[in-house]
Amino acid sequence: MTKFRKKVYLAAGYNTISFGSGRKEFNPKKARPGIEQYITEAGRGSIAQISDPKNIDEGVISNFMAARFCKQGNLAGFIPEIDPALEYKPSTRVEGACGSGGLALVTSMKTVLSDLADTVLTLGVEVQNTVKAIYGADILAGAGHYASERKEGHAYFFPAKFSDRAGVYYQKFGYEPTRKGMALWYEQMIKNARKNPKAQEYQNSIEDLFGAGMTPPNPKAFVENLNIYDCSKVSDGASALIFASEEGLKKLGIDKKDAIEVVGYGQCEANLTKQPEDPTRLLTTQKAAEKAYQMTGLGPKDIGLLEVHDCFTITGILALEAAGFAKYGEGAALVESGKTRIDGEIPTNPGGGLIGFGHYVGGTGVRQAVDCIHELTGKANGYQVKINSNRPYALMISMGGNDKTVTAMIFKKAE
Amino acid sequence: MTFDERLQNVAIIGAAGKMGSGIALLLAQEMARLKNKPENKDKNYRLYLIDINLDHLAGLQQYLRTQLVKAGEKACVLLRQMYKDREDLVENQDCINQYVEDALSFIRTGTDLSIVKDSRVIFEAVLEKKDLKVDLLKKMDNLCGKDTLYLTNTSSIPINILNKEANLNGRISGFHFYNPPTVQKLAELIFADNTVQELRDFSMELAKRLSKKIVPSNDIAGFVGNGHFLRDGLYGLREATKLAKDYSLPGGLYIINKISQDLLIRPMGIFQLIDYVGVDVFQSISETVAGYIQGEDLEDDLLKKMYDKKILGGQRSDGSQKDGFLKYDKNRPVGVYDIDKGEYKLFDPQGWSGELDKKLGEYPVGFYAWRNLVADLKKNDKLKTFFQNLKSSNTLGAKLALAYLKNSKEIGEKLVKIGVAKTAEDVNNVLLNGFYHLYGPINDYI
């Protein structure tokens, strides 16, 4: 079993607001911040929590499709824009669709472990509201295999991919219980988001959340097996944090009480050109989680905070099963049991998850890690989870495409 | 000739107007759908758009392009199926662009009527003037084959009259779209006594294809929609004139517009609606219907004065609202016309209009604005509670509103009684689908 040769910490997390429809101040006809404003806000939000930015050794930035959404490439070049002290320092942009953020975390971690850097500023960003959702769907479809999937694919490419999974899952495990679990997932995520001022659904005022979640799908206008509440929204935003070695923490003046430690991880890539072996399972997610468990000797029973990639409600349920929190076919029942609620046994996505917080695609993995920092160090304010001392670990899973690019990371509060 | 064959060659006369342009968009969409069926691949489609105003025709082309893009974006799920055999169209953007080009490719615009000579179906959507319509219909009948079918968008002129005076032998029906045709779900269908069966069937099928709710109306001037709207508007004008004695005419107009929106929970007040339709159009409806219906006063002096002074409302080509009975800023009423002074009196919540609001009194418990109830699944219960509370309220606003509601109900019942509408349900359907009301005028609330 591979072990880290030294300790790696995360600290100084910062999320921007997840901006888009749902936020009262959002008006698609009015000018909005661009990608560099999000990058600088998140980057500066993070370095404001350290003693001196000149002690940052490197930068890593994740993003999916700025080249199409914003006509902007070469994003590593925005790192020095955050602070003049970062000029001429190494910076790297990584991409793995919706799992880009997870790749930023892994890349930063490995950079620290390589001894080539003690501190890495890690960012993730996406700005999607530059185009209407119907054209955004074209851009996001790039997370699938263009040559074999796009022409045959649906107008709403990714919702349809997960709608297909939901359809097979309904057949296997029953429509009613699954649909109920999905609606409850929506309800739990929105309730969490209402506690998080930066969440896109913070101002959501729907009275009957469960009822909304039970809305029958409309295949003529959307997809076969999902309604709009089953989907994460189109979001603009960025997140940032800092990876550091023991030495790095000292250089940045970060107290360990404000940091968390990476205990282990699992990273998996599945073949993009192949269709899922079994639509009712997230097999790549399962493998990544298993790798993280193997590396740490931990298991679901040790996890007191879970951050999963619920780009759709059904994906949240499949992720609970893939990560071992529910048996195959019992994910919906776990949600119904209340255990995934913010005050439950396995608080899941307490900041709202992708459904409630929002999903700025290339930045979501970093956002998940920022939330883990806030929760484990007791700084999550309104959406703070009471971490059970018998379950002191957090597990986050970042997923890209149709369960293709997956990073699982296990954290604990730094000691 | 089958329905689909008819739709291969269509003309719209008066196509650059508010109604004509909407009808053009709806037909262009349906024709594009037909054209893209594999079996129609080699057939030629034509949609002729005729108008007397060249500038408006240029605007129409731009409007169609913009709206076709929006329609394509909305219907992209279906577009991808429509273009599934086109290997070159991969992304949504590709399909939407192609759809717009396909639709525009069969559209021809012009000012010369003679280009419509091969059309198999002709929509007439010119000004609401009988002689103009008759003249055009005659001209087209001379140009076109004797099997061409005519659909008129008249909102008030009896179809039997148009049929007889243009000598069309039953090749005409009334197909009354509501404004704007692309949004309003209603199509009021009116047949002349001898409207040919093929046209009756064509009209029904077309309404279905365009996803319109069909409400039949008998051929009595004004039909169901304007039958109610005209009388409802005239009532508002007369009530405002009565109130003028105590509150001045601008005050009376302000009060009636406010209660007819707020306390009747309608999308807009009655004078805002008249402005939206156009004071000139409303006057024309009034004049037309009054000419055909005896024993009922269907005209109004204040309306005529507004028309004579050319305070006409209506919309600019960009869709913004022109001033009429009310003055508008960003399409919201901000003042009311003072006909004696020839100027607008701006609303003043701290001054005169605020005083009138106080005189109208507090709104009853359970009040909701129309926009807050329109998507509410429990709106019927909420309306019931509100109207109960309205009835037990003793304020000036409540009294005026109840009288207004009672009058609206009487109009609806009268339309059934004199045979304009076949049923109370038809009347209610027109107001629900053509006017966006939350409840029909014939109801148990009052």
mmCIF file with all atom_site columns, C-alpha atoms in Angstrom, chain B residues 267-340:
data_model
loop_
_atom_site.group_PDB
_atom_site.id
_atom_site.type_symbol
_atom_site.label_atom_id
_atom_site.label_alt_id
_atom_site.label_comp_id
_atom_site.label_asym_id
_atom_site.label_entity_id
_atom_site.label_seq_id
_atom_site.pdbx_PDB_ins_code
_atom_site.Cartn_x
_atom_site.Cartn_y
_atom_site.Cartn_z
_atom_site.occupancy
_atom_site.B_iso_or_equiv
_atom_site.pdbx_formal_charge
_atom_site.auth_seq_id
_atom_site.auth_comp_id
_atom_site.auth_asym_id
_atom_site.auth_atom_id
_atom_site.pdbx_PDB_model_num
ATOM 1  C CA . PRO B 1 267 ? -52.481 40.992 -15.983 1.00 0.00 ? 267 PRO B CA 1
ATOM 2  C CA . MET B 1 268 ? -53.101 44.653 -16.756 1.00 0.00 ? 268 MET B CA 1
ATOM 3  C CA . GLY B 1 269 ? -55.668 47.347 -16.075 1.00 0.00 ? 269 GLY B CA 1
ATOM 4  C CA . ILE B 1 270 ? -58.371 47.996 -18.657 1.00 0.00 ? 270 ILE B CA 1
ATOM 5  C CA . PHE B 1 271 ? -56.837 51.193 -20.045 1.00 0.00 ? 271 PHE B CA 1
ATOM 6  C CA . GLN B 1 272 ? -53.403 49.647 -20.243 1.00 0.00 ? 272 GLN B CA 1
ATOM 7  C CA . LEU B 1 273 ? -55.002 46.833 -22.229 1.00 0.00 ? 273 LEU B CA 1
ATOM 8  C CA . ILE B 1 274 ? -56.736 49.272 -24.573 1.00 0.00 ? 274 ILE B CA 1
ATOM 9  C CA . ASP B 1 275 ? -53.397 51.060 -25.067 1.00 0.00 ? 275 ASP B CA 1
ATOM 10 C CA . TYR B 1 276 ? -51.712 47.711 -25.712 1.00 0.00 ? 276 TYR B CA 1
ATOM 11 C CA . VAL B 1 277 ? -54.257 46.805 -28.373 1.00 0.00 ? 277 VAL B CA 1
ATOM 12 C CA . GLY B 1 278 ? -54.231 50.397 -29.666 1.00 0.00 ? 278 GLY B CA 1
ATOM 13 C CA . VAL B 1 279 ? -56.817 53.105 -29.009 1.00 0.00 ? 279 VAL B CA 1
ATOM 14 C CA . ASP B 1 280 ? -57.383 53.270 -32.782 1.00 0.00 ? 280 ASP B CA 1
ATOM 15 C CA . VAL B 1 281 ? -57.963 49.523 -32.992 1.00 0.00 ? 281 VAL B CA 1
ATOM 16 C CA . PHE B 1 282 ? -60.343 49.650 -30.049 1.00 0.00 ? 282 PHE B CA 1
ATOM 17 C CA . GLN B 1 283 ? -62.227 52.554 -31.629 1.00 0.00 ? 283 GLN B CA 1
ATOM 18 C CA . SER B 1 284 ? -62.410 50.641 -34.891 1.00 0.00 ? 284 SER B CA 1
ATOM 19 C CA . ILE B 1 285 ? -63.809 47.566 -33.108 1.00 0.00 ? 285 ILE B CA 1
ATOM 20 C CA . SER B 1 286 ? -66.328 49.795 -31.400 1.00 0.00 ? 286 SER B CA 1
ATOM 21 C CA . GLU B 1 287 ? -67.428 51.400 -34.668 1.00 0.00 ? 287 GLU B CA 1
ATOM 22 C CA . THR B 1 288 ? -67.607 48.072 -36.516 1.00 0.00 ? 288 THR B CA 1
ATOM 23 C CA . VAL B 1 289 ? -69.553 46.178 -33.887 1.00 0.00 ? 289 VAL B CA 1
ATOM 24 C CA . ALA B 1 290 ? -71.864 49.133 -33.280 1.00 0.00 ? 290 ALA B CA 1
ATOM 25 C CA . GLY B 1 291 ? -72.641 49.098 -37.002 1.00 0.00 ? 291 GLY B CA 1
ATOM 26 C CA . TYR B 1 292 ? -73.900 45.531 -36.879 1.00 0.00 ? 292 TYR B CA 1
ATOM 27 C CA . ILE B 1 293 ? -75.587 45.281 -33.504 1.00 0.00 ? 293 ILE B CA 1
ATOM 28 C CA . GLN B 1 294 ? -78.751 47.253 -32.913 1.00 0.00 ? 294 GLN B CA 1
ATOM 29 C CA . GLY B 1 295 ? -80.296 48.287 -29.638 1.00 0.00 ? 295 GLY B CA 1
ATOM 30 C CA . GLU B 1 296 ? -77.094 48.535 -27.648 1.00 0.00 ? 296 GLU B CA 1
ATOM 31 C CA . ASP B 1 297 ? -74.844 51.556 -27.210 1.00 0.00 ? 297 ASP B CA 1
ATOM 32 C CA . LEU B 1 298 ? -71.423 50.289 -28.186 1.00 0.00 ? 298 LEU B CA 1
ATOM 33 C CA . GLU B 1 299 ? -69.629 53.584 -28.697 1.00 0.00 ? 299 GLU B CA 1
ATOM 34 C CA . ASP B 1 300 ? -68.124 56.095 -26.329 1.00 0.00 ? 300 ASP B CA 1
ATOM 35 C CA . ASP B 1 301 ? -67.446 59.819 -26.571 1.00 0.00 ? 301 ASP B CA 1
ATOM 36 C CA . LEU B 1 302 ? -64.203 59.771 -24.589 1.00 0.00 ? 302 LEU B CA 1
ATOM 37 C CA . LEU B 1 303 ? -62.848 57.015 -26.803 1.00 0.00 ? 303 LEU B CA 1
ATOM 38 C CA . LYS B 1 304 ? -63.733 58.997 -29.924 1.00 0.00 ? 304 LYS B CA 1
ATOM 39 C CA . LYS B 1 305 ? -62.076 62.104 -28.509 1.00 0.00 ? 305 LYS B CA 1
ATOM 40 C CA . MET B 1 306 ? -58.891 60.208 -27.804 1.00 0.00 ? 306 MET B CA 1
ATOM 41 C CA . TYR B 1 307 ? -58.959 58.824 -31.337 1.00 0.00 ? 307 TYR B CA 1
ATOM 42 C CA . ASP B 1 308 ? -59.589 62.249 -32.837 1.00 0.00 ? 308 ASP B CA 1
ATOM 43 C CA . LYS B 1 309 ? -56.709 63.717 -30.841 1.00 0.00 ? 309 LYS B CA 1
ATOM 44 C CA . LYS B 1 310 ? -54.507 60.892 -32.136 1.00 0.00 ? 310 LYS B CA 1
ATOM 45 C CA . ILE B 1 311 ? -53.621 59.633 -28.677 1.00 0.00 ? 311 ILE B CA 1
ATOM 46 C CA . LEU B 1 312 ? -53.451 56.100 -29.949 1.00 0.00 ? 312 LEU B CA 1
ATOM 47 C CA . GLY B 1 313 ? -51.261 53.804 -27.870 1.00 0.00 ? 313 GLY B CA 1
ATOM 48 C CA . GLY B 1 314 ? -50.087 50.684 -29.694 1.00 0.00 ? 314 GLY B CA 1
ATOM 49 C CA . GLN B 1 315 ? -46.518 49.498 -29.882 1.00 0.00 ? 315 GLN B CA 1
ATOM 50 C CA . ARG B 1 316 ? -43.355 50.633 -31.578 1.00 0.00 ? 316 ARG B CA 1
ATOM 51 C CA . SER B 1 317 ? -41.561 48.204 -33.871 1.00 0.00 ? 317 SER B CA 1
ATOM 52 C CA . ASP B 1 318 ? -39.236 47.256 -30.969 1.00 0.00 ? 318 ASP B CA 1
ATOM 53 C CA . GLY B 1 319 ? -42.265 46.159 -28.947 1.00 0.00 ? 319 GLY B CA 1
ATOM 54 C CA . SER B 1 320 ? -42.196 49.087 -26.518 1.00 0.00 ? 320 SER B CA 1
ATOM 55 C CA . GLN B 1 321 ? -45.513 50.607 -25.527 1.00 0.00 ? 321 GLN B CA 1
ATOM 56 C CA . LYS B 1 322 ? -46.582 53.974 -26.950 1.00 0.00 ? 322 LYS B CA 1
ATOM 57 C CA . ASP B 1 323 ? -48.507 56.417 -24.778 1.00 0.00 ? 323 ASP B CA 1
ATOM 58 C CA . GLY B 1 324 ? -52.294 56.234 -24.931 1.00 0.00 ? 324 GLY B CA 1
ATOM 59 C CA . PHE B 1 325 ? -54.722 56.617 -22.055 1.00 0.00 ? 325 PHE B CA 1
ATOM 60 C CA . LEU B 1 326 ? -51.645 56.082 -19.922 1.00 0.00 ? 326 LEU B CA 1
ATOM 61 C CA . LYS B 1 327 ? -48.077 57.243 -20.247 1.00 0.00 ? 327 LYS B CA 1
ATOM 62 C CA . TYR B 1 328 ? -45.356 54.573 -20.139 1.00 0.00 ? 328 TYR B CA 1
ATOM 63 C CA . ASP B 1 329 ? -41.774 54.303 -19.071 1.00 0.00 ? 329 ASP B CA 1
ATOM 64 C CA . LYS B 1 330 ? -40.142 50.985 -19.895 1.00 0.00 ? 330 LYS B CA 1
ATOM 65 C CA . ASN B 1 331 ? -43.623 49.601 -20.629 1.00 0.00 ? 331 ASN B CA 1
ATOM 66 C CA . ARG B 1 332 ? -44.905 50.463 -17.139 1.00 0.00 ? 332 ARG B CA 1
ATOM 67 C CA . PRO B 1 333 ? -47.621 53.054 -16.635 1.00 0.00 ? 333 PRO B CA 1
ATOM 68 C CA . VAL B 1 334 ? -46.272 56.250 -15.068 1.00 0.00 ? 334 VAL B CA 1
ATOM 69 C CA . GLY B 1 335 ? -49.013 58.749 -15.820 1.00 0.00 ? 335 GLY B CA 1
ATOM 70 C CA . VAL B 1 336 ? -52.501 59.266 -17.188 1.00 0.00 ? 336 VAL B CA 1
ATOM 71 C CA . TYR B 1 337 ? -53.750 61.469 -20.013 1.00 0.00 ? 337 TYR B CA 1
ATOM 72 C CA . ASP B 1 338 ? -55.590 64.664 -19.119 1.00 0.00 ? 338 ASP B CA 1
ATOM 73 C CA . ILE B 1 339 ? -57.656 65.246 -22.249 1.00 0.00 ? 339 ILE B CA 1
ATOM 74 C CA . ASP B 1 340 ? -58.699 68.757 -21.250 1.00 0.00 ? 340 ASP B CA 1
#
